[in-house]
Coordinates of C-alpha atoms and ligand atoms in Angstrom, one line a residue:
M1 CA 110.7 161.1 11.6
K2 CA 107.2 160.0 11.7
T3 CA 105.6 164.0 11.6
P4 CA 104.0 164.6 8.5
C5 CA 105.9 167.7 6.4
S6 CA 102.3 169.5 6.4
V7 CA 102.0 169.5 10.3
I8 CA 106.2 170.5 11.2
R9 CA 104.9 173.4 8.2
D10 CA 102.5 174.5 10.3
L11 CA 104.3 174.9 12.9
L12 CA 107.1 176.3 12.0
P13 CA 106.2 180.1 12.4
L14 CA 105.4 178.6 15.6
Y15 CA 108.5 177.7 16.1
Q16 CA 110.3 180.8 14.9
D17 CA 108.3 182.8 17.5
G18 CA 108.9 181.2 20.3
V19 CA 105.1 179.8 21.2
C20 CA 105.1 176.5 20.8
S21 CA 104.3 173.5 23.4
P22 CA 108.0 171.8 24.7
E23 CA 106.2 168.5 22.6
S24 CA 105.6 170.7 19.9
R25 CA 109.4 172.3 20.1
Q26 CA 111.0 168.5 20.4
L27 CA 109.1 167.4 17.3
V28 CA 109.8 170.2 14.8
E29 CA 113.8 169.7 16.4
E30 CA 113.4 165.8 15.5
H31 CA 112.1 166.0 12.0
L32 CA 114.4 169.1 11.1
E33 CA 116.9 166.9 11.5
E34 CA 116.3 164.4 9.8
C35 CA 114.1 166.5 7.1
E36 CA 115.4 168.0 4.1
T37 CA 112.8 169.7 2.6
C38 CA 111.9 171.2 6.1
R39 CA 114.4 172.7 7.0
A40 CA 115.7 174.5 3.6
E41 CA 112.1 175.5 4.1
W42 CA 113.1 176.9 8.0
E43 CA 116.6 178.4 6.8
R44 CA 114.3 180.4 4.1
M45 CA 112.2 181.6 6.7
S46 CA 114.4 181.9 9.7
A47 CA 117.0 184.0 7.1
P48 CA 117.5 187.8 8.2
I49 CA 115.1 190.4 6.5
P50 CA 117.2 192.7 4.6
T51 CA 116.5 196.9 6.3
A52 CA 116.8 199.7 4.4
H53 CA 119.3 201.5 6.9
P54 CA 118.7 199.0 10.1
Q55 CA 121.4 201.0 12.3
V56 CA 120.2 204.4 11.9
E57 CA 116.8 203.3 13.0
E58 CA 117.6 201.5 15.8
R59 CA 119.3 204.5 17.0
T60 CA 116.5 206.8 16.2
V61 CA 114.0 204.4 18.1
A62 CA 116.5 203.9 21.4
Q63 CA 117.0 207.3 21.7
A64 CA 113.9 208.3 21.4
A65 CA 112.6 205.8 23.5
S66 CA 115.1 207.0 25.8
S67 CA 114.4 210.7 26.6
A68 CA 110.7 210.4 26.5
W69 CA 111.4 207.7 29.4
K70 CA 113.8 210.3 30.8
R71 CA 110.8 213.1 30.8
G72 CA 108.3 210.7 32.4
R73 CA 110.5 209.0 34.9
Q74 CA 110.5 211.4 38.0
R75 CA 107.2 212.7 38.0
A76 CA 105.4 208.9 37.1
F77 CA 108.3 207.4 39.8
R78 CA 106.2 207.9 43.1
K79 CA 102.0 207.5 41.5
G80 CA 103.6 205.0 39.1
F81 CA 105.2 202.6 41.9
V82 CA 102.4 202.6 44.4
I83 CA 99.8 201.8 41.6
A84 CA 102.3 198.8 40.1
A85 CA 102.8 197.8 43.7
V86 CA 99.3 197.7 44.5
L87 CA 98.3 195.9 40.9
A88 CA 101.3 193.9 41.2
A89 CA 100.2 192.6 44.6
V90 CA 96.7 191.8 44.0
T91 CA 97.2 190.5 40.4
C92 CA 100.0 188.7 42.1
L93 CA 97.1 186.8 44.9
C94 CA 94.3 186.3 42.4
M95 CA 97.5 184.2 40.1
A96 CA 98.2 182.4 43.1
I97 CA 94.8 181.5 43.9
L98 CA 94.4 180.5 40.6
F99 CA 97.2 179.2 39.5
F100 CA 99.9 178.3 42.6
S101 CA 101.9 181.1 41.4
Q102 CA 102.5 179.7 38.4
E103 CA 105.8 181.7 36.9
P104 CA 106.0 183.1 33.5
P105 CA 105.4 182.5 30.8
F106 CA 101.3 181.7 31.6
E107 CA 101.2 177.8 30.0
F108 CA 99.3 175.3 30.9
Y109 CA 97.3 171.8 29.6
G110 CA 93.9 171.5 29.9
V111 CA 90.4 170.8 27.7
L112 CA 88.9 173.5 26.6
S113 CA 85.0 173.5 25.9
D114 CA 81.9 175.7 26.0
P115 CA 82.5 178.3 23.5
T116 CA 81.1 181.6 23.8
F117 CA 80.6 184.4 21.1
H118 CA 81.4 188.0 22.4
P119 CA 79.5 189.7 19.5
N120 CA 80.6 193.4 20.9
T121 CA 84.1 192.5 20.3
G122 CA 84.1 189.3 18.0
S123 CA 85.6 187.6 20.8
V124 CA 85.4 184.0 21.6
S125 CA 85.5 182.8 24.8
F126 CA 86.0 179.0 26.1
Q127 CA 86.7 177.4 29.5
L128 CA 90.4 175.9 30.3
S129 CA 89.8 172.9 32.5
V130 CA 93.4 173.0 33.5
D131 CA 95.2 169.8 34.4
D132 CA 96.2 169.5 37.8
G133 CA 94.1 172.9 38.6
Y134 CA 90.9 175.1 38.0
P135 CA 88.9 175.9 35.7
V136 CA 89.6 179.4 33.9
S137 CA 87.9 181.4 31.4
I138 CA 90.2 182.3 28.4
V139 CA 89.5 184.6 25.1
V140 CA 90.7 183.8 21.3
D141 CA 90.9 186.4 19.2
E142 CA 91.8 187.4 15.6
D143 CA 95.3 188.3 17.5
T144 CA 95.4 184.4 18.9
K145 CA 98.1 182.3 17.2
V146 CA 95.9 178.6 17.1
F147 CA 97.8 175.7 15.6
S148 CA 95.9 172.5 14.8
P149 CA 97.0 169.4 13.1
F150 CA 93.1 168.1 12.7
D151 CA 91.6 168.9 9.7
A152 CA 88.8 168.8 10.9
Y153 CA 89.0 171.5 13.6
P154 CA 90.5 174.1 12.1
G155 CA 92.1 177.1 14.0
Q156 CA 89.6 179.8 12.3
A157 CA 86.8 177.6 13.9
L158 CA 88.5 177.8 17.1
K159 CA 88.4 181.5 16.4
D160 CA 85.3 181.4 15.4
G161 CA 83.8 179.5 18.2
S162 CA 81.8 176.9 16.0
I163 CA 83.7 174.0 17.2
S164 CA 81.9 172.2 20.5
T165 CA 83.8 169.0 20.3
P166 CA 86.0 169.8 23.7
L167 CA 89.3 169.6 22.7
R168 CA 92.9 169.0 24.4
V169 CA 95.0 172.4 24.8
F170 CA 98.3 173.8 25.3
V171 CA 97.9 177.4 25.9
Q172 CA 99.9 180.3 26.6
L173 CA 97.5 183.2 28.1
D174 CA 98.7 186.6 28.7
Q175 CA 99.6 187.7 32.2
A176 CA 96.6 190.5 32.2
P177 CA 93.3 189.3 32.9
V178 CA 90.9 190.6 30.6
I179 CA 87.0 191.3 32.1
L180 CA 84.4 189.9 30.0
Y181 CA 80.7 191.3 30.1
E182 CA 77.8 188.7 29.1
E183 CA 74.5 189.4 29.9
E184 CA 75.3 191.9 32.6
E185 CA 77.5 189.2 34.5
E186 CA 81.2 189.8 34.9
T187 CA 83.9 187.7 34.2
T188 CA 87.2 187.2 34.7
A189 CA 89.2 185.8 31.5
Y190 CA 92.6 185.8 30.5
H191 CA 93.6 186.8 26.6
A192 CA 95.2 183.6 24.7
K193 CA 98.2 184.3 23.0
L194 CA 99.2 181.0 21.3
V195 CA 96.1 177.7 21.5
E196 CA 97.5 174.2 20.2
L197 CA 95.6 171.8 19.9
T198 CA 96.9 168.4 21.2
A199 CA 93.2 165.9 21.0
Y200 CA 90.0 166.3 19.9
Q201 CA 87.5 164.0 22.1
T202 CA 85.9 160.6 20.2
S203 CA 82.0 160.0 20.3
D204 CA 83.6 156.4 21.7
T205 CA 83.9 155.2 25.3
L206 CA 85.9 152.5 26.6
P207 CA 84.6 150.3 30.3
L208 CA 86.9 149.9 32.8
S209 CA 85.8 146.6 35.1
D210 CA 83.7 148.5 37.7
G211 CA 81.3 149.7 34.7
T212 CA 83.3 153.6 34.0
Q213 CA 83.5 154.9 30.9
V214 CA 86.5 156.1 30.1
E215 CA 86.2 159.0 26.9
V216 CA 88.6 158.3 24.4
W217 CA 90.5 161.2 22.5
Q218 CA 92.2 161.4 19.5
G219 CA 95.9 163.2 18.7
T220 CA 98.5 163.1 16.0
M221 CA 100.1 160.1 16.5
E222 CA 98.1 158.7 20.2
S223 CA 94.5 157.7 21.0
L224 CA 94.2 158.8 24.8
Y225 CA 91.8 157.3 27.1
A226 CA 90.7 159.7 30.2
L227 CA 88.4 159.6 32.6
P228 CA 85.3 161.6 32.4
Q229 CA 86.3 165.1 33.6
G230 CA 89.4 163.5 34.8
P231 CA 92.9 163.0 33.9
V232 CA 94.0 161.2 31.3
L233 CA 94.7 157.1 32.2
L234 CA 95.8 156.0 29.2
E235 CA 98.1 157.3 26.3
V236 CA 98.2 154.8 23.3
H237 CA 100.6 155.5 20.5
D238 CA 99.9 154.6 16.7
P239 CA 102.5 151.3 16.3
V240 CA 104.8 152.2 14.2
G241 CA 107.4 150.6 11.5
P242 CA 109.0 149.0 9.9
G243 CA 111.0 151.3 8.4
Q244 CA 112.5 152.2 4.8
D245 CA 115.4 149.7 5.8
E246 CA 117.9 149.4 2.9
Q247 CA 118.0 145.8 3.4
L248 CA 114.5 146.2 2.8
L249 CA 114.6 147.5 0.0
Q250 CA 116.8 145.6 -1.9
L251 CA 114.2 142.7 -1.9
P252 CA 112.1 142.8 -5.1
Q253 CA 109.3 145.2 -4.8
E254 CA 106.5 142.3 -3.8
V255 CA 108.1 141.1 -1.2
Q256 CA 108.4 144.7 0.6
D257 CA 105.2 144.4 -0.5
R258 CA 104.4 141.5 1.0
I259 CA 105.9 142.2 4.4
L260 CA 104.6 145.7 4.6
D261 CA 101.1 144.7 4.4
Y262 CA 101.9 142.1 6.9
Y263 CA 102.9 144.7 9.4
T264 CA 99.6 146.8 8.3
Q265 CA 97.4 143.8 9.8
F266 CA 99.9 142.7 12.8
P267 CA 98.4 142.4 15.5
L268 CA 98.6 145.0 18.7
A269 CA 101.4 143.1 20.4
Y270 CA 99.6 144.0 23.7
D271 CA 95.9 144.0 25.0
L272 CA 94.3 147.2 25.0
Q273 CA 91.3 146.7 27.7
S274 CA 94.1 144.9 30.2
E275 CA 96.5 148.2 29.5
L276 CA 93.8 150.3 30.6
N277 CA 92.7 148.2 33.4
R278 CA 96.5 148.4 34.5
A279 CA 96.5 151.8 34.7
Y280 CA 93.5 152.3 36.0
Q281 CA 94.4 150.1 39.0
L282 CA 97.1 152.6 39.3
Y283 CA 95.0 155.6 39.2
L284 CA 93.0 153.9 42.3
Q285 CA 96.3 153.7 44.3
W286 CA 97.7 156.9 43.3
T287 CA 97.6 159.7 46.0
S288 CA 99.9 162.1 45.7
P289 CA 98.3 165.5 45.2
H290 CA 99.8 165.7 41.7
L291 CA 98.2 164.8 38.2
F292 CA 97.7 161.1 37.8
P293 CA 101.2 160.8 34.9
A294 CA 99.4 159.3 31.8
Q295 CA 100.2 155.3 31.1
V296 CA 102.3 155.6 27.9
V297 CA 102.1 152.3 25.7
R298 CA 104.7 152.6 22.6
Q299 CA 105.1 150.0 20.0
E300 CA 107.5 150.2 17.3
T301 CA 108.9 147.0 14.6
T302 CA 112.1 147.4 13.6
L303 CA 114.7 145.1 10.9
S304 CA 116.9 143.7 13.4
A305 CA 119.0 140.9 11.5
C306 CA 119.7 140.4 8.0
A307 CA 120.3 136.1 6.9
P308 CA 121.4 134.9 3.7
N309 CA 117.2 133.9 3.1
V310 CA 115.8 135.5 6.3
L311 CA 114.6 139.1 7.4
Y312 CA 114.3 139.1 11.1
F313 CA 112.8 142.0 12.9
A314 CA 111.4 143.1 16.2
T315 CA 108.6 144.2 17.7
T316 CA 108.8 145.9 20.9
V317 CA 106.3 147.4 23.2
D318 CA 107.2 150.2 25.7
R319 CA 105.6 151.1 29.0
Y320 CA 106.5 154.1 30.9
S321 CA 105.1 157.6 32.3
E322 CA 106.3 160.6 33.6
M323 CA 107.1 159.0 36.5
G324 CA 110.0 156.7 34.7
D325 CA 108.9 152.6 35.2
L326 CA 110.3 151.6 31.5
D327 CA 108.7 148.0 30.8
Q328 CA 109.6 146.6 27.7
E329 CA 108.5 143.6 26.0
T330 CA 110.9 142.3 22.8
S331 CA 108.9 139.7 19.6
C332 CA 110.4 138.5 16.9
T333 CA 108.9 138.1 13.2
A334 CA 111.1 136.6 10.7
F335 CA 110.2 136.5 6.7
Y336 CA 111.6 135.1 3.9
K337 CA 113.5 137.1 1.3
D338 CA 112.6 135.0 -1.7
S339 CA 108.9 135.2 -1.0
G340 CA 108.0 137.8 1.8
E341 CA 106.3 134.8 3.7
P342 CA 106.4 134.9 7.6
V343 CA 108.6 132.2 8.6
D344 CA 107.6 129.6 11.6
L345 CA 110.2 130.4 14.0
Q346 CA 110.3 126.1 14.5
T347 CA 111.9 125.9 11.1
L348 CA 114.9 127.9 12.5
F349 CA 116.0 125.1 14.6
T350 CA 116.6 121.5 13.7
C351 CA 116.0 121.0 18.0
T352 CA 112.9 121.7 20.3
P353 CA 112.8 124.6 22.1
K354 CA 114.1 123.1 25.2
T355 CA 117.1 121.5 23.5
L356 CA 118.1 125.1 22.2
I357 CA 117.4 127.0 25.4
Q358 CA 119.5 124.3 27.6
S359 CA 122.2 123.9 24.5
L360 CA 122.4 128.0 25.4
L361 CA 122.6 127.7 29.2
D362 CA 125.6 125.1 28.7
H363 CA 127.7 127.2 27.5
S364 CA 127.0 130.0 28.8
D365 CA 128.4 131.0 32.7
L366 CA 125.7 134.5 32.6
V367 CA 123.5 131.8 34.4
L368 CA 123.5 129.7 37.6
P369 CA 123.1 126.4 37.3
E370 CA 119.9 126.5 39.9
Q371 CA 118.5 129.6 37.7
Q372 CA 119.0 127.3 34.6
P373 CA 115.2 125.2 35.1
E374 CA 112.8 128.1 35.3
L375 CA 114.3 129.3 32.5
V376 CA 114.0 126.6 30.5
E377 CA 110.6 125.8 31.8
A378 CA 109.3 129.3 30.8
F379 CA 111.4 129.4 27.4
R380 CA 109.4 130.2 23.9
L381 CA 111.1 130.9 20.6
D382 CA 109.1 134.3 20.4
Y383 CA 111.3 135.6 23.4
L384 CA 113.8 135.2 20.4
T385 CA 115.5 138.4 18.9
F386 CA 118.0 138.0 16.6
H387 CA 120.5 140.8 15.7
P388 CA 123.4 140.2 13.2
D389 CA 126.3 139.6 16.7
R390 CA 124.2 138.2 18.7
L391 CA 121.0 136.5 20.1
L392 CA 119.2 138.2 22.5
V393 CA 117.1 135.8 24.8
T394 CA 114.3 138.4 26.8
Y395 CA 111.7 136.8 29.3
P396 CA 109.3 139.3 29.8
V397 CA 107.3 140.4 33.4
G398 CA 105.1 137.3 35.1
T399 CA 106.9 134.7 32.8
L400 CA 109.6 133.7 35.4
P401 CA 108.9 133.0 39.3
S402 CA 109.3 135.9 41.4
Q403 CA 110.8 138.2 38.5
E404 CA 110.4 141.8 39.2
V405 CA 111.9 143.2 35.8
V406 CA 112.5 142.1 32.0
T407 CA 115.1 139.6 31.9
G408 CA 117.7 139.2 29.2
F409 CA 120.3 137.2 28.0
Y410 CA 122.7 137.9 24.9
F411 CA 124.5 134.9 23.3
P412 CA 126.9 135.1 20.5
Y413 CA 126.4 132.8 17.8
D414 CA 128.9 129.6 18.4
D415 CA 128.8 126.1 18.4
A416 CA 125.8 126.2 20.8
I417 CA 123.5 127.2 18.3
L418 CA 125.1 126.9 15.1
E419 CA 124.8 123.0 15.6
Y420 CA 121.0 123.5 15.5
M421 CA 120.5 126.6 12.9
P422 CA 120.3 125.8 8.9
A423 CA 123.3 128.6 7.2
W424 CA 120.9 129.9 5.4
A425 CA 118.6 131.1 8.7
V426 CA 121.9 132.8 10.2
P427 CA 122.1 136.1 10.8
Y428 CA 125.0 137.4 8.9
A429 CA 128.0 139.4 11.5
P430 CA 128.0 143.1 11.3
Ligands
ZN501 ZN1 109.4 167.6 6.5

């Protein structure tokens, strides 16, 4: 939905070969579901290539392989078994030490740095600092598939070793190590089958409350904030939406433009510095031996309802991490359909916010009478979200006494609301 087609086209060959990161695979699959042109390209790519006599060829190759194998098998068996067993034991031990005995495929996320060009082989080696693990040398050569969504960091530059900016990557490595010779020094390295660039380090930094400077990394649709040589604390996605909704497309072009312009200027519905401080506090309390899970912040604006002369949008901020703990805040913006100007939320109601919420609570059996005073006291109009069939009131965490999660209530558009709302502002029934 939000990934550019050009990025998807670059990923398709890797996707076809089954060599891309789980994230990329998901991006491609989501995009193919929604984008007809890329789907056509994918179908063209994945159509079988006709061969002259496939059955004959297959049989001949299979027979040849099978008879060669039988001939060599008995002779090689004893000797081969012993060598294989020793090699396997040594390799396993090395792998275990290096990578906590990870099962194949050999896949890692990490930071790539320090390119070294090897003139004798034409390959380039890098240091890969594996997230949650140890540094390892990897070799990139002409056989390596490189995927980069960044114009400034093309795949070929990685193969040339001409990128000195640290890069965040997903890699797939060959299991068998290779030995690199560099000025009579031997290093064990692993050949990279695939390198997928996910983010590059910018020259920006942001200070934490204790003076620590956080590194800023740029991904395709997100910014990463990481401790120096440490984990990503915070992953902030570029704000999304509003999309080209049918209800919006029906309005005159200049009205549409005015509404979309508003959102290009729209301030973030959260404060970056406090999000960063919050993630850092969680990191300081993190005692598990596992890698700290980056805290994710995502903001999305969608059209939520339509009224005779108003379009209602809802902006949602989601906070979560791999550990779950989702927290969601929703706020509302409304626009006049005839001008595209934002609506002062107070003009949607002929009463004060307190009268409105009291009326809603009085007509509802959702809330106990003793809970009502704090809900009335904390209420603000921008806690409202307008849906076609109901009005949602959400109290963000921290706005009610002893509140641990977002608290929300739905109200139908009945007399409790309609008494105070002009007809031009009441959302259409679905
Ligand atoms: Zn596409």
